């Protein structure tokens, strides 16, 4: 046997055993692929060895060829087997990592709540929507016209003193009540109308237990042919009964520039009379300014403070509690 021949044989068997142990040790599919290329690839070790075949005696070639084929097949089989093993290990690991452990403790999600002021407004809206009213709104920055003049309150009117106003440098103001929405809505819509308008209002009040510079009101307005004070009373009575239950209420004559006659309504609450809202028949001047014919249409209006309602209903002693975001307070609702 020529030295070349035995040399080639030795190289092939060495390649086989080296390849088999390297394949067995491969930890990833990538590493396995690299091994395939380096042993069996075009420029791999097997090809390099077989280049030496050209120098063999022609009679020796089939012998080496057969060995080379065996080696190639063995390495290939080892590669395939290892590939299957690695793939199944990979799937296994994935499944393992995605298992849901139902015995793990849950993650605590604090439960959100509706703020008492929003809850209050939602309740009032629900009641009036149930009576056929539509929700309306208007801007918080208002003109003097919508906030006062069109509501029958000209510049020198003493009633302006009832509402200390934030005036803006451009002559506009922050609305002092939601009554401004009455005019805006009437300008845009023909009678009959029934609206409820909740929103934020502003007054230059010094803050204390019952006053806030920013607060919320809800405005009610109904205009139709033949509406009377009885309709106003009935509507307010139904509303207050839904809100407070069947507690005694009383209407007290009062004054507002935009209603005539006007009234304030008190409810008996914890043994005393508490004023909860202002109301009245829409003044004919207001109807005229808004473009409605007061000979044909009449209407009633009412407005109340949302904070006031919430304080009475939930026995809240200080209006500022509604704004300080103290969870010990808010969690009670
Ligand atoms: N706008 C009044 C205020 O802020 C409340 C009010 C009274 C509204 C009588 C009305 C009403 O619609 O008719 O004090």
Short mmCIF file of N, CA and C and ligand atoms in Angstrom, two decimals, residues 151 162-163 176-180 182 201 203 215 217-221 232 255-264 275 277-282 300-305, ligand 1:
data_model
loop_
_atom_site.label_atom_id
_atom_site.label_comp_id
_atom_site.label_asym_id
_atom_site.label_seq_id
_atom_site.Cartn_x
_atom_site.Cartn_y
_atom_site.Cartn_z
N UNK A 151 -78.57 88.44 29.16
CA UNK A 151 -79.36 87.88 30.27
C UNK A 151 -80.00 89.02 31.07
N UNK A 162 -73.58 90.69 42.43
CA UNK A 162 -73.80 89.37 43.02
C UNK A 162 -72.73 88.37 42.54
N UNK A 163 -72.10 88.69 41.43
CA UNK A 163 -71.15 87.74 40.84
C UNK A 163 -69.84 88.45 40.54
N UNK A 176 -69.37 83.47 34.76
CA UNK A 176 -69.66 83.38 36.19
C UNK A 176 -70.77 82.38 36.46
N UNK A 177 -71.47 81.97 35.39
CA UNK A 177 -72.53 80.97 35.53
C UNK A 177 -72.77 80.30 34.17
N UNK A 178 -73.48 79.20 34.19
CA UNK A 178 -73.77 78.50 32.93
C UNK A 178 -74.97 79.12 32.22
N UNK A 179 -75.56 80.17 32.78
CA UNK A 179 -76.73 80.79 32.15
C UNK A 179 -76.40 81.33 30.75
N UNK A 180 -75.11 81.64 30.51
CA UNK A 180 -74.70 82.12 29.19
C UNK A 180 -75.06 81.11 28.09
N UNK A 182 -77.73 79.48 27.82
CA UNK A 182 -79.13 79.71 27.42
C UNK A 182 -79.19 80.53 26.13
N UNK A 201 -67.48 77.10 36.08
CA UNK A 201 -67.71 78.54 36.20
C UNK A 201 -66.63 79.14 37.10
N UNK A 203 -65.51 82.57 39.69
CA UNK A 203 -65.83 83.82 40.38
C UNK A 203 -64.69 84.22 41.28
N UNK A 215 -65.75 76.46 40.02
CA UNK A 215 -66.76 75.52 40.51
C UNK A 215 -67.62 75.07 39.33
N UNK A 217 -71.56 74.33 37.59
CA UNK A 217 -73.01 74.55 37.64
C UNK A 217 -73.70 73.66 36.61
N UNK A 218 -74.99 73.50 36.83
CA UNK A 218 -75.82 72.85 35.81
C UNK A 218 -76.99 73.78 35.53
N UNK A 219 -77.19 74.04 34.26
CA UNK A 219 -78.25 74.97 33.82
C UNK A 219 -79.36 74.17 33.15
N UNK A 220 -80.59 74.58 33.42
CA UNK A 220 -81.75 73.94 32.79
C UNK A 220 -82.52 75.02 32.05
N UNK A 221 -82.96 74.72 30.84
CA UNK A 221 -83.79 75.70 30.11
C UNK A 221 -84.84 74.96 29.29
N UNK A 232 -92.51 74.47 35.74
CA UNK A 232 -91.23 74.64 36.42
C UNK A 232 -91.24 73.89 37.75
N UNK A 255 -84.86 86.86 43.43
CA UNK A 255 -84.68 87.76 42.28
C UNK A 255 -83.47 87.34 41.44
N UNK A 256 -83.69 87.24 40.13
CA UNK A 256 -82.59 87.13 39.16
C UNK A 256 -82.97 88.01 37.99
N UNK A 257 -82.02 88.69 37.38
CA UNK A 257 -82.36 89.62 36.29
C UNK A 257 -82.98 88.91 35.09
N UNK A 258 -82.63 87.62 34.91
CA UNK A 258 -83.06 86.93 33.69
C UNK A 258 -84.33 86.11 33.86
N UNK A 259 -84.91 86.12 35.05
CA UNK A 259 -86.19 85.41 35.26
C UNK A 259 -87.18 86.31 35.98
N UNK A 260 -88.44 86.12 35.66
CA UNK A 260 -89.51 86.88 36.33
C UNK A 260 -90.81 86.09 36.22
N UNK A 261 -91.42 85.60 37.30
CA UNK A 261 -90.89 85.67 38.65
C UNK A 261 -89.70 84.71 38.86
N UNK A 262 -88.98 84.95 39.94
CA UNK A 262 -87.83 84.11 40.27
C UNK A 262 -88.04 83.44 41.62
N UNK A 263 -87.37 82.33 41.80
CA UNK A 263 -87.48 81.64 43.09
C UNK A 263 -86.17 80.96 43.43
N UNK A 264 -86.00 80.72 44.71
CA UNK A 264 -84.93 79.83 45.15
C UNK A 264 -85.59 78.64 45.82
N UNK A 275 -80.59 75.90 50.87
CA UNK A 275 -80.87 76.42 49.54
C UNK A 275 -80.08 75.59 48.52
N UNK A 277 -81.06 75.58 44.75
CA UNK A 277 -81.00 76.10 43.37
C UNK A 277 -81.81 77.37 43.18
N UNK A 278 -81.48 78.08 42.07
CA UNK A 278 -82.24 79.25 41.66
C UNK A 278 -83.01 78.92 40.40
N UNK A 279 -84.18 79.55 40.23
CA UNK A 279 -84.97 79.24 39.04
C UNK A 279 -85.99 80.35 38.77
N UNK A 280 -86.74 80.20 37.71
CA UNK A 280 -87.77 81.20 37.43
C UNK A 280 -88.29 81.07 36.01
N UNK A 281 -89.29 81.91 35.69
CA UNK A 281 -89.80 81.95 34.32
C UNK A 281 -88.90 82.89 33.53
N UNK A 282 -88.47 82.45 32.36
CA UNK A 282 -87.53 83.25 31.57
C UNK A 282 -88.13 84.63 31.30
N UNK A 300 -89.06 78.25 31.25
CA UNK A 300 -88.50 78.35 32.60
C UNK A 300 -87.03 77.93 32.58
N UNK A 301 -86.31 78.40 33.60
CA UNK A 301 -84.88 78.11 33.68
C UNK A 301 -84.53 77.83 35.13
N UNK A 302 -83.43 77.12 35.32
CA UNK A 302 -82.94 76.86 36.67
C UNK A 302 -81.44 76.67 36.59
N UNK A 303 -80.78 76.96 37.69
CA UNK A 303 -79.33 76.75 37.73
C UNK A 303 -78.93 76.35 39.14
N UNK A 304 -78.00 75.42 39.22
CA UNK A 304 -77.56 75.06 40.57
C UNK A 304 -76.08 74.68 40.60
N UNK A 305 -75.51 74.78 41.78
CA UNK A 305 -74.09 74.47 41.96
C UNK A 305 -73.90 72.98 42.23
N1 LIG B 1 -77.16 81.83 37.15
C1 LIG B 1 -77.60 81.89 38.52
C2 LIG B 1 -76.39 81.94 39.42
O1 LIG B 1 -75.36 81.62 39.02
C3 LIG B 1 -78.42 80.68 38.89
C4 LIG B 1 -79.75 80.70 38.20
C5 LIG B 1 -80.83 81.26 38.77
C6 LIG B 1 -79.87 80.15 36.94
C7 LIG B 1 -82.06 81.30 38.14
C8 LIG B 1 -81.09 80.17 36.29
C9 LIG B 1 -82.18 80.76 36.92
O2 LIG B 1 -81.26 79.62 35.10
O3 LIG B 1 -83.36 80.76 36.28
O4 LIG B 1 -76.51 82.28 40.56
#
